PDB file of C-alpha atoms in Angstrom:
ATOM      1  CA  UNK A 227     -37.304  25.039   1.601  1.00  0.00           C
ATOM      2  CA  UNK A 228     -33.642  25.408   1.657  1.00  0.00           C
ATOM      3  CA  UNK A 229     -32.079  25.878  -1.810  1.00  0.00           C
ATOM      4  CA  UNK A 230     -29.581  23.588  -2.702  1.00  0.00           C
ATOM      5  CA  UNK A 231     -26.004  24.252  -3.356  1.00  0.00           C
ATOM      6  CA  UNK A 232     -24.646  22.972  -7.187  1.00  0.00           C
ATOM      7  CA  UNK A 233     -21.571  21.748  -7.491  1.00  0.00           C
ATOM      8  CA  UNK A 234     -20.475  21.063 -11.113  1.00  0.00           C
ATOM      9  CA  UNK A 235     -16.928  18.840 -11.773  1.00  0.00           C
ATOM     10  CA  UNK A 236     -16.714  19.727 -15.514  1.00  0.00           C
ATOM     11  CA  UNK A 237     -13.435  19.998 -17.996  1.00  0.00           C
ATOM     12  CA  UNK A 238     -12.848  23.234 -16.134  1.00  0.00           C
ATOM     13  CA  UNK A 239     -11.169  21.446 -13.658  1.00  0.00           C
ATOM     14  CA  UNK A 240      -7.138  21.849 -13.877  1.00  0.00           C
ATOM     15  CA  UNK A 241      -5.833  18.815 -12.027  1.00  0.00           C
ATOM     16  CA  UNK A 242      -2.476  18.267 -13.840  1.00  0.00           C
ATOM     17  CA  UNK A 243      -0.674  14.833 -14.513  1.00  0.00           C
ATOM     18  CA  UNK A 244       1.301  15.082 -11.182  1.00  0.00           C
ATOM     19  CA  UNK A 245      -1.944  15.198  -9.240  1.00  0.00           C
ATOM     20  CA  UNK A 246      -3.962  12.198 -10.779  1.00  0.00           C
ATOM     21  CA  UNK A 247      -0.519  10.411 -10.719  1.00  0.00           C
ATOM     22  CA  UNK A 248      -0.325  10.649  -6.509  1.00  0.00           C
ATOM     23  CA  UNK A 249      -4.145  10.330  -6.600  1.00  0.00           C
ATOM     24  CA  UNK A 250      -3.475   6.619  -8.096  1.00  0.00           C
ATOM     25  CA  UNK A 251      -0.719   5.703  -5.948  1.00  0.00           C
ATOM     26  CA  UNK A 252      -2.157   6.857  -2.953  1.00  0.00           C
ATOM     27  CA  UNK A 253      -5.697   4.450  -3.920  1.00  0.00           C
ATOM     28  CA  UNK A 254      -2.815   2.157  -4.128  1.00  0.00           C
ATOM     29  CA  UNK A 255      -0.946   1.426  -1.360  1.00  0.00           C
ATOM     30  CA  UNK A 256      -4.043   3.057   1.399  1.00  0.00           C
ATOM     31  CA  UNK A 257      -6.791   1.335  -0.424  1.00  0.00           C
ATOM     32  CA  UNK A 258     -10.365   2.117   1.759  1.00  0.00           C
ATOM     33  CA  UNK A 259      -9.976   5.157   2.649  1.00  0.00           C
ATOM     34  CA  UNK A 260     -13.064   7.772   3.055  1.00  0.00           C
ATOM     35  CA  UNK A 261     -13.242  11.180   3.237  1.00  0.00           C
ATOM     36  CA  UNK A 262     -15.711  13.590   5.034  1.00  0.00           C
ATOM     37  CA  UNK A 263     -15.763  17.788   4.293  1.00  0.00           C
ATOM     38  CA  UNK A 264     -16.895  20.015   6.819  1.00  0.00           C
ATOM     39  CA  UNK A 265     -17.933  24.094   5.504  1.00  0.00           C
ATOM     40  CA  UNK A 266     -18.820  21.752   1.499  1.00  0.00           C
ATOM     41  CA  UNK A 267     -21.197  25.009   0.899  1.00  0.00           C
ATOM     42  CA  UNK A 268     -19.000  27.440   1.037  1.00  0.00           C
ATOM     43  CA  UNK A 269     -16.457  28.827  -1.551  1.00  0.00           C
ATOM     44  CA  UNK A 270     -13.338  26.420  -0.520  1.00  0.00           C
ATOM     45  CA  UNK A 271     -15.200  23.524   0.691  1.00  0.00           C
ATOM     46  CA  UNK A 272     -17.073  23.278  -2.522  1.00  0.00           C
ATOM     47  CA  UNK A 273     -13.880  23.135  -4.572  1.00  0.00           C
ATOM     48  CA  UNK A 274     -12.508  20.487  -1.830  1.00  0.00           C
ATOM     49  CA  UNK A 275     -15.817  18.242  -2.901  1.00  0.00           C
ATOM     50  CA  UNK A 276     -15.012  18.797  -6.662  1.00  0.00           C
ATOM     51  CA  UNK A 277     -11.264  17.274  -6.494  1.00  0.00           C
ATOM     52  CA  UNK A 278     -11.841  15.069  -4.087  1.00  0.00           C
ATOM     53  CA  UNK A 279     -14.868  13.436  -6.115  1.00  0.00           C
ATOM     54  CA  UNK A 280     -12.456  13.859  -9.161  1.00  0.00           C
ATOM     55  CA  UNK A 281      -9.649  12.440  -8.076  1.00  0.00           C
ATOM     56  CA  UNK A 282     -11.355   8.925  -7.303  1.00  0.00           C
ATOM     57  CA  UNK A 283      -8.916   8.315  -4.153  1.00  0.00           C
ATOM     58  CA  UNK A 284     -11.644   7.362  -1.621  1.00  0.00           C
ATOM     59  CA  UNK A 285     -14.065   4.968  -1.328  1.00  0.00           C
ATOM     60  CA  UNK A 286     -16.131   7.711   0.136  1.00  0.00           C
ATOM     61  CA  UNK A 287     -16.679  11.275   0.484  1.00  0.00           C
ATOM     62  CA  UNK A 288     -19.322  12.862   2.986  1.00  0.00           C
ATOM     63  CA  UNK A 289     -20.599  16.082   3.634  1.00  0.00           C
ATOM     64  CA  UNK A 290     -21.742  17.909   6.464  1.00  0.00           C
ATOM     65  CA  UNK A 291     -23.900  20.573   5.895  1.00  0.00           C
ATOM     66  CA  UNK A 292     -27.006  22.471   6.666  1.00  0.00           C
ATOM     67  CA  UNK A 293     -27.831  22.681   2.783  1.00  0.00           C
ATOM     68  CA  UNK A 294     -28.476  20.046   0.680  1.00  0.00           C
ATOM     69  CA  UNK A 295     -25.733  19.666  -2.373  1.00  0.00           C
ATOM     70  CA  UNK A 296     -27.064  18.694  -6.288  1.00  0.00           C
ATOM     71  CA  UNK A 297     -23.576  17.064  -7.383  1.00  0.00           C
ATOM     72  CA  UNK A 298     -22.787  17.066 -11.015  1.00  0.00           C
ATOM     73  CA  UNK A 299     -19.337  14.887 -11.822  1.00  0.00           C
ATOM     74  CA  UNK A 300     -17.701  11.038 -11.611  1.00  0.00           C
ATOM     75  CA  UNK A 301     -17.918   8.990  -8.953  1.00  0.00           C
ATOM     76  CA  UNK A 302     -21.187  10.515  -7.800  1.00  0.00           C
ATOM     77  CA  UNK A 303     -22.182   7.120  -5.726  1.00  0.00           C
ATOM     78  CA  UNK A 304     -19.184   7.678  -3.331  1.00  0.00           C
ATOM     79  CA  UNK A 305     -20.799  11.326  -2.140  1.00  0.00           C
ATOM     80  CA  UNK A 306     -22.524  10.801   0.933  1.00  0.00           C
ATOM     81  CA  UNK A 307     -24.628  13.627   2.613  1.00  0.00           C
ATOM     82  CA  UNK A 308     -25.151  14.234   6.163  1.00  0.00           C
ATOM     83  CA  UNK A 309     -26.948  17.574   8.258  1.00  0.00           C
ATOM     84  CA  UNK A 310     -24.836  19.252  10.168  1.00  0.00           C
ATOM     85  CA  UNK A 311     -25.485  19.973  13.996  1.00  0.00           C
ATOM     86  CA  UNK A 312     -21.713  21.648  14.814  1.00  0.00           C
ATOM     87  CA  UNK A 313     -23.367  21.911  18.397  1.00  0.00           C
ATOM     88  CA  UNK A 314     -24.148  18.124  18.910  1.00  0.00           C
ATOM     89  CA  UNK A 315     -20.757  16.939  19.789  1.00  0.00           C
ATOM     90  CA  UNK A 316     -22.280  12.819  19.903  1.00  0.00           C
ATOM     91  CA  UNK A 317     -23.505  13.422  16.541  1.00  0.00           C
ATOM     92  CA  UNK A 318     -20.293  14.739  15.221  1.00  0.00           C
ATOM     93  CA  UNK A 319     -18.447  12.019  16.472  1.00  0.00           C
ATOM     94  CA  UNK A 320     -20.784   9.325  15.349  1.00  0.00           C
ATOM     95  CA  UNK A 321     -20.469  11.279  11.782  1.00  0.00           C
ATOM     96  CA  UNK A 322     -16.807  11.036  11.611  1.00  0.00           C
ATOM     97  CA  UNK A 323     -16.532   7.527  12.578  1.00  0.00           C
ATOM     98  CA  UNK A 324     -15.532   5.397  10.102  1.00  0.00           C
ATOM     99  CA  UNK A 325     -13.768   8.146   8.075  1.00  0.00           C
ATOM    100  CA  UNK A 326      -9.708   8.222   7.811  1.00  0.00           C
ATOM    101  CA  UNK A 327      -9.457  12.213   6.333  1.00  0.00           C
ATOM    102  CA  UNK A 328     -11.350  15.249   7.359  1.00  0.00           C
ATOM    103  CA  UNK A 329     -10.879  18.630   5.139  1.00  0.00           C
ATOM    104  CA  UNK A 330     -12.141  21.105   7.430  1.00  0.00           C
ATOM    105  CA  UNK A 331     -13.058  24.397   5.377  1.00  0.00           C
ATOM    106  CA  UNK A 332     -15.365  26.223   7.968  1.00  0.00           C
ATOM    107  CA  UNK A 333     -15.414  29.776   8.236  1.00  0.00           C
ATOM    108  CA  UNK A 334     -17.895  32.883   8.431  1.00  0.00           C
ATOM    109  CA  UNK A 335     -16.991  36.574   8.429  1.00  0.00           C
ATOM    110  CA  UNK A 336     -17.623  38.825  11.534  1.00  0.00           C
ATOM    111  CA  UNK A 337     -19.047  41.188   8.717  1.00  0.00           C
ATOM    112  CA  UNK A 338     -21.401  38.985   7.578  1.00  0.00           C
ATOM    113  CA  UNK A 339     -22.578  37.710  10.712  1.00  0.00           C
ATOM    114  CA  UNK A 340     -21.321  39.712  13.705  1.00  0.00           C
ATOM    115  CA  UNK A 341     -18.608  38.833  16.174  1.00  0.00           C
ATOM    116  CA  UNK A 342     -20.193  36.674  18.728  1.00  0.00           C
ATOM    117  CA  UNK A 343     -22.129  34.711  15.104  1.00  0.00           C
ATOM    118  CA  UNK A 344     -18.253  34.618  14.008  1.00  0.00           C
ATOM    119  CA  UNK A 345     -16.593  33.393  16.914  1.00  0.00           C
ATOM    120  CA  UNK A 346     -18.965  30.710  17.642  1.00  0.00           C
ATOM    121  CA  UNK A 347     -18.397  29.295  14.045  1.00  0.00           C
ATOM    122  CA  UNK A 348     -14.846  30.069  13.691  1.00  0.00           C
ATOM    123  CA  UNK A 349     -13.967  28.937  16.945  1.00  0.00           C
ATOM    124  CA  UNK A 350     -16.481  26.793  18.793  1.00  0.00           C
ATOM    125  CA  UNK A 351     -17.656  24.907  15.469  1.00  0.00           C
ATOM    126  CA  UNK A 352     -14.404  24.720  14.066  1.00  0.00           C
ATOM    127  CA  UNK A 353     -12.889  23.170  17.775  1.00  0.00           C
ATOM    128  CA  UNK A 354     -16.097  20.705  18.057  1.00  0.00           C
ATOM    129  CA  UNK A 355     -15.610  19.212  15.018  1.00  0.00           C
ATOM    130  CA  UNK A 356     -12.246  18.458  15.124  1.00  0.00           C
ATOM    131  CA  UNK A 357     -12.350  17.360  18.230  1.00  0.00           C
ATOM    132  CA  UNK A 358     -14.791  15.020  17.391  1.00  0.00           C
ATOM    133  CA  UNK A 359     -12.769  13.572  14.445  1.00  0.00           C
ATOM    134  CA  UNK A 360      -9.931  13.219  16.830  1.00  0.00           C
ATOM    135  CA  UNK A 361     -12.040  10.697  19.167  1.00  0.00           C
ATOM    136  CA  UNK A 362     -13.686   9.039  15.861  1.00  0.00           C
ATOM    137  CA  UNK A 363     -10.483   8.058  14.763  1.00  0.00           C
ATOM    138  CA  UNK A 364      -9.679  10.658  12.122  1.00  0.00           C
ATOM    139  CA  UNK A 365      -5.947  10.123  10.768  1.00  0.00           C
ATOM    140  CA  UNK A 366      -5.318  12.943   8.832  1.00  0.00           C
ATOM    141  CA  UNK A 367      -7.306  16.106   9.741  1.00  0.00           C
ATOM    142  CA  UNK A 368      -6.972  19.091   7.353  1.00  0.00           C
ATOM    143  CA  UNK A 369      -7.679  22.547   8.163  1.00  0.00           C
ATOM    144  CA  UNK A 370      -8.069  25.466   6.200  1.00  0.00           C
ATOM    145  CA  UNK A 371      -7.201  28.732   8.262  1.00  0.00           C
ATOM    146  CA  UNK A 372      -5.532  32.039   7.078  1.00  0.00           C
ATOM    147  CA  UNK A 373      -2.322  33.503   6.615  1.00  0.00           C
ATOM    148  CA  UNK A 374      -1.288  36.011   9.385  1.00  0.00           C
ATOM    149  CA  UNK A 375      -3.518  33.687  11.268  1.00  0.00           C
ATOM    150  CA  UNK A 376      -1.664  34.499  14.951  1.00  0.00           C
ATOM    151  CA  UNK A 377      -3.180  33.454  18.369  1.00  0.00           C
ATOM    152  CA  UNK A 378      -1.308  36.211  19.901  1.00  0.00           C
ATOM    153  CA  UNK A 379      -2.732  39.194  17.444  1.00  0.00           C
ATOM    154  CA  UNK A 380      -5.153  41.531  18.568  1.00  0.00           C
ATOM    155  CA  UNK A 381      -7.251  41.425  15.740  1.00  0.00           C
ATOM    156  CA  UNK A 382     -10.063  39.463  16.426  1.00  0.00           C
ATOM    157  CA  UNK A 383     -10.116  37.137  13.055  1.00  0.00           C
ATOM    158  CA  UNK A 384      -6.083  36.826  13.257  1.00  0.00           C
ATOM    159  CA  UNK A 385      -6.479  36.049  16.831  1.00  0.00           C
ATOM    160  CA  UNK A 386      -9.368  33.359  16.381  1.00  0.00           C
ATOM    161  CA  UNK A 387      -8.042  31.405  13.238  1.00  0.00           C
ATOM    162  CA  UNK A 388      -4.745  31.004  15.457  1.00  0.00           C
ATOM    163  CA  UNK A 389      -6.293  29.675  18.593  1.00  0.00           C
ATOM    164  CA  UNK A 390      -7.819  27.379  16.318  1.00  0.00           C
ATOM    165  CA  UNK A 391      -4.537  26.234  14.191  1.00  0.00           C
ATOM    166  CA  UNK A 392      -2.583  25.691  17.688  1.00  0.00           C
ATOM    167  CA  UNK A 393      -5.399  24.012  19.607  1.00  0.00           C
ATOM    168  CA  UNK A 394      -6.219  21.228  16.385  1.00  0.00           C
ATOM    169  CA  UNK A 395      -2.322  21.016  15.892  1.00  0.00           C
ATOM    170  CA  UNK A 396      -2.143  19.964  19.873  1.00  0.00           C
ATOM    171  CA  UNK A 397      -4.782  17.408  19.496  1.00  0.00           C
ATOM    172  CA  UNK A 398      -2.530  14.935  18.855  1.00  0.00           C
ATOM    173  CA  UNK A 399      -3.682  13.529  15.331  1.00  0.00           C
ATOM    174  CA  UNK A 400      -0.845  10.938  13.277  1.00  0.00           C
ATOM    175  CA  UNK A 401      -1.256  13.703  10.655  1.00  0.00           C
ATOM    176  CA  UNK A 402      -2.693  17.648  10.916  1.00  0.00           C
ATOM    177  CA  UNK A 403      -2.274  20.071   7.921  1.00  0.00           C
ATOM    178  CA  UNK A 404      -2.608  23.407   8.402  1.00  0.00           C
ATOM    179  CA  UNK A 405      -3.440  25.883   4.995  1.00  0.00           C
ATOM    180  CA  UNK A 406      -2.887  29.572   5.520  1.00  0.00           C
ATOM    181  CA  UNK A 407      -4.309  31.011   1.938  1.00  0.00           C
ATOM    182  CA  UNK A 408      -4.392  34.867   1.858  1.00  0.00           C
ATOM    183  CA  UNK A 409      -7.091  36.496   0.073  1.00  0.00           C
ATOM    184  CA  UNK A 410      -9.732  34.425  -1.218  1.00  0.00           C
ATOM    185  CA  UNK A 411      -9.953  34.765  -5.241  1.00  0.00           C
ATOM    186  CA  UNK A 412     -13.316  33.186  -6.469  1.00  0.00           C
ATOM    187  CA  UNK A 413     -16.737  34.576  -7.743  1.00  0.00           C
ATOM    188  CA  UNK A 414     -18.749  35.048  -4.580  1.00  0.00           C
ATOM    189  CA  UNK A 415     -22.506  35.605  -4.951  1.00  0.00           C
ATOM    190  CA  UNK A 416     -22.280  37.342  -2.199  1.00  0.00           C
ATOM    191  CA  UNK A 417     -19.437  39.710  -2.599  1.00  0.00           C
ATOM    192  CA  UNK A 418     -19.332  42.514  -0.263  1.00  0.00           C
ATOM    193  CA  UNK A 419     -18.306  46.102  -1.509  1.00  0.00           C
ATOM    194  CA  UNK A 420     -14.535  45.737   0.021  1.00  0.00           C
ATOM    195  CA  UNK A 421     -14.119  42.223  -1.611  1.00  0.00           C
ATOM    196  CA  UNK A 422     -15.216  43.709  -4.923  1.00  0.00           C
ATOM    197  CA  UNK A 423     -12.984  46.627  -4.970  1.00  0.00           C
ATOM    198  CA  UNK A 424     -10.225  44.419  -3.268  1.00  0.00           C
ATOM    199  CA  UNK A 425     -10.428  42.122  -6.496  1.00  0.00           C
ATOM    200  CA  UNK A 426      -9.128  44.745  -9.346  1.00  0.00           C
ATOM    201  CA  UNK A 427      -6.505  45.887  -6.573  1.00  0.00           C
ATOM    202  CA  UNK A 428      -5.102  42.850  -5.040  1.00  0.00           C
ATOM    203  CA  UNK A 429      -4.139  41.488  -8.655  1.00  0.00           C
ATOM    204  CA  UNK A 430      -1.764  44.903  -8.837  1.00  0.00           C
ATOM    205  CA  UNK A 431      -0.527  43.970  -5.622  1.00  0.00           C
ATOM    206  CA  UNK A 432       0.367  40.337  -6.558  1.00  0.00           C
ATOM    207  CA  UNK A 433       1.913  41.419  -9.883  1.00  0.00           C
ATOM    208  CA  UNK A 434       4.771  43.572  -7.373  1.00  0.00           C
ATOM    209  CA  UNK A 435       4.107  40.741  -4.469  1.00  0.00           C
ATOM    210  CA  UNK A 436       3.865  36.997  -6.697  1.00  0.00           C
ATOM    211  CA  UNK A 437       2.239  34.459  -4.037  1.00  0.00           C
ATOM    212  CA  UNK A 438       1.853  36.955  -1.166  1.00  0.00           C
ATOM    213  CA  UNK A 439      -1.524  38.923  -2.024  1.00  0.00           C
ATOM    214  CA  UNK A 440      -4.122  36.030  -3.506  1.00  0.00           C
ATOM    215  CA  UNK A 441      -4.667  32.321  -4.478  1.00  0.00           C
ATOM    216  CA  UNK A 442      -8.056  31.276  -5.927  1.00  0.00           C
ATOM    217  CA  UNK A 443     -10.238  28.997  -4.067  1.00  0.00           C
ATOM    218  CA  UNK A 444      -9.739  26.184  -6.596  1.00  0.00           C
ATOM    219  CA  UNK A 445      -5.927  26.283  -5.948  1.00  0.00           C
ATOM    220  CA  UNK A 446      -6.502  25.944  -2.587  1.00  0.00           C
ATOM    221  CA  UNK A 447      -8.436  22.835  -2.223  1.00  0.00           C
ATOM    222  CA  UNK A 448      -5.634  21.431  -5.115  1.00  0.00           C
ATOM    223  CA  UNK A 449      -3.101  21.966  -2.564  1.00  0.00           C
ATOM    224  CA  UNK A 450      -5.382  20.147   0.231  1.00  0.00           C
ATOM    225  CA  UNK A 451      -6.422  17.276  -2.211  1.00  0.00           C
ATOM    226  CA  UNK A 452      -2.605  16.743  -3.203  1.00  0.00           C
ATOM    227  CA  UNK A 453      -1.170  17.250  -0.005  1.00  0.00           C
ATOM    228  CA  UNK A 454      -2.885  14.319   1.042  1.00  0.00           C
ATOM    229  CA  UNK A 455      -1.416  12.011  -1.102  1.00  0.00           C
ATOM    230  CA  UNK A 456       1.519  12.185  -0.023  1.00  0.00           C
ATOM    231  CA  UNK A 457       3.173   9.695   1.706  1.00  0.00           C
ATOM    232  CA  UNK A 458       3.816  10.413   5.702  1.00  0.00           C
ATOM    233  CA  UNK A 459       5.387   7.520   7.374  1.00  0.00           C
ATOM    234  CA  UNK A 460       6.245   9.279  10.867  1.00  0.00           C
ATOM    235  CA  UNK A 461       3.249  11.809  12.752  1.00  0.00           C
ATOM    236  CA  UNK A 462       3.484  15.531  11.460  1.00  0.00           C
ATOM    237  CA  UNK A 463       2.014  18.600  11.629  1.00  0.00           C
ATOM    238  CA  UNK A 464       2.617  20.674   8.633  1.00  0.00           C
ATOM    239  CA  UNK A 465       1.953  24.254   8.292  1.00  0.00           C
ATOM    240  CA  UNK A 466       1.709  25.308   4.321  1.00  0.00           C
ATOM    241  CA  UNK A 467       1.582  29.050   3.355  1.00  0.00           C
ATOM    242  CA  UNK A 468      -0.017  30.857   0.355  1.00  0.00           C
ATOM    243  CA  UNK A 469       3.204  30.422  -1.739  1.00  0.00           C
ATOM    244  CA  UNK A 470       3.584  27.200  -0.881  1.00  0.00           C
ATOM    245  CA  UNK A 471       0.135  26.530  -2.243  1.00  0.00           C
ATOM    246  CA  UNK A 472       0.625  28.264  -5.599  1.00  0.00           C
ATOM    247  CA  UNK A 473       3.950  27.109  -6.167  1.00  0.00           C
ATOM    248  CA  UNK A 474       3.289  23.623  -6.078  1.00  0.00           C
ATOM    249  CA  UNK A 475      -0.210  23.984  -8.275  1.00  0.00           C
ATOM    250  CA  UNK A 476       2.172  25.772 -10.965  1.00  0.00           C
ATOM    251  CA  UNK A 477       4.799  22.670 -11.016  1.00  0.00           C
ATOM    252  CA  UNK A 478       2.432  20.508 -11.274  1.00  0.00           C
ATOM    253  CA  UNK A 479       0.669  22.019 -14.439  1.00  0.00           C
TER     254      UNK A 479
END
């Protein structure tokens, strides 16, 4: 039996006046709205559930995922969950319809998994879905990518996360955003040898470097979560960088 994944919304939370403020005034004046996450298991996606479930914007919030989630917070009524078949294009768009925002936060690591394992997430999942949510309706589709993220680079990951960005930003949604975080600061399970010794160094780095090196994973989905309250009256596609990210999580607090 698959384990399930926890996700806890406790006082640990840092949301900031700013943020509940647009959360409010977005329920306002776009009342209805639902939300679905794609990658909710994973270290930015689970963050994305916890303010979006705290922030009480949508109606709705559903999940996609191949593990079951044991939710913890408010507004627990409005999380819907749903298994995800990335391969199933029909049954990704019948799973979007109906939802106005996607926060796409799907991702692997050709460590972990290999290249042709990493390019079929990273790319082929990541392209399915949001093409799905494109014919479903989606209006806003959020993706989380990576900075240096450059379909012309000849590294592999670079190369992949920037096929993705440009294809998704092409797609023609009213509204894409595009997040380009650099490292990933959060307490992995999982941490690989590299990310451990790349945690007491990178710090060092960002102290020379502010908003270049790092951003935690809680910042990140912040910065999705906010950006989408805010009000977009013509079609956009917005690319936001790491110090973008932290800058605006700092003014807000």
């Amino acid at each position: 039996m698959t384990d399930a994944v926890k996700i806890v919304v406790d006082d640990k939370l840092v949301l900031g006046e700013p943020f509940t403020k647009a959360a409010s005034e977005f329920k306002a004046r776009s009342p209805g709205k639902s939300a679905l996450v794609l990658g909710s298991t994973g270290e930015v996606g689970r963050e994305v559930v916890k303010h979006l479930m705290a922030s009480d914007a949508f109606d709705k919030v559903t999940v996609l995922a191949r593990r079951p989630i044991e939710y913890t917070g408010p507004n627990a009524e409005k999380l819907k969950q749903k298994p995800a078949d990335f391969e199933n294009t029909e049954q990704l768009e019948r799973d979007f319809a109906g939802h106005t925002h996607a926060f796409s936060c799907l991702g692997t690591t050709r460590a972990k998994n290999g290249k042709d394992a990493f390019y079929k997430v990273d790319h082929g999942y990541a392209l399915n879905a949001a093409k799905a949510a494109k014919t479903a309706g989606v209006e806003h589709y959020s993706n989380c990518s990576s900075n240096g993220a450059d379909k012309n680079s000849m590294f592999l990951y670079m190369k992949t996360k920037g096929e993705v960005d440009s294809e998704i930003q092409d797609m023609g949604f009213p509204r894409v955003s595009i997040f380009h975080p650099s490292m990933l600061m959060c307490d992995r399970k999982e941490a690989r040898l590299m990310e451990r010794a790349a945690s007491y160094v990178m710090p060092l780095l960002d102290y020379v470097m502010p908003g270049k090196m790092t951003i935690p994973t809680s910042t990140v989905a912040w910065a999705m979560v906010n950006n989408t309250f805010k009000k977009v009256d013509t079609p956009v596609a917005e690319l936001l960088t790491n110090k973008q990210m932290l800058d605006e999580f700092k003014k807000s607090q």
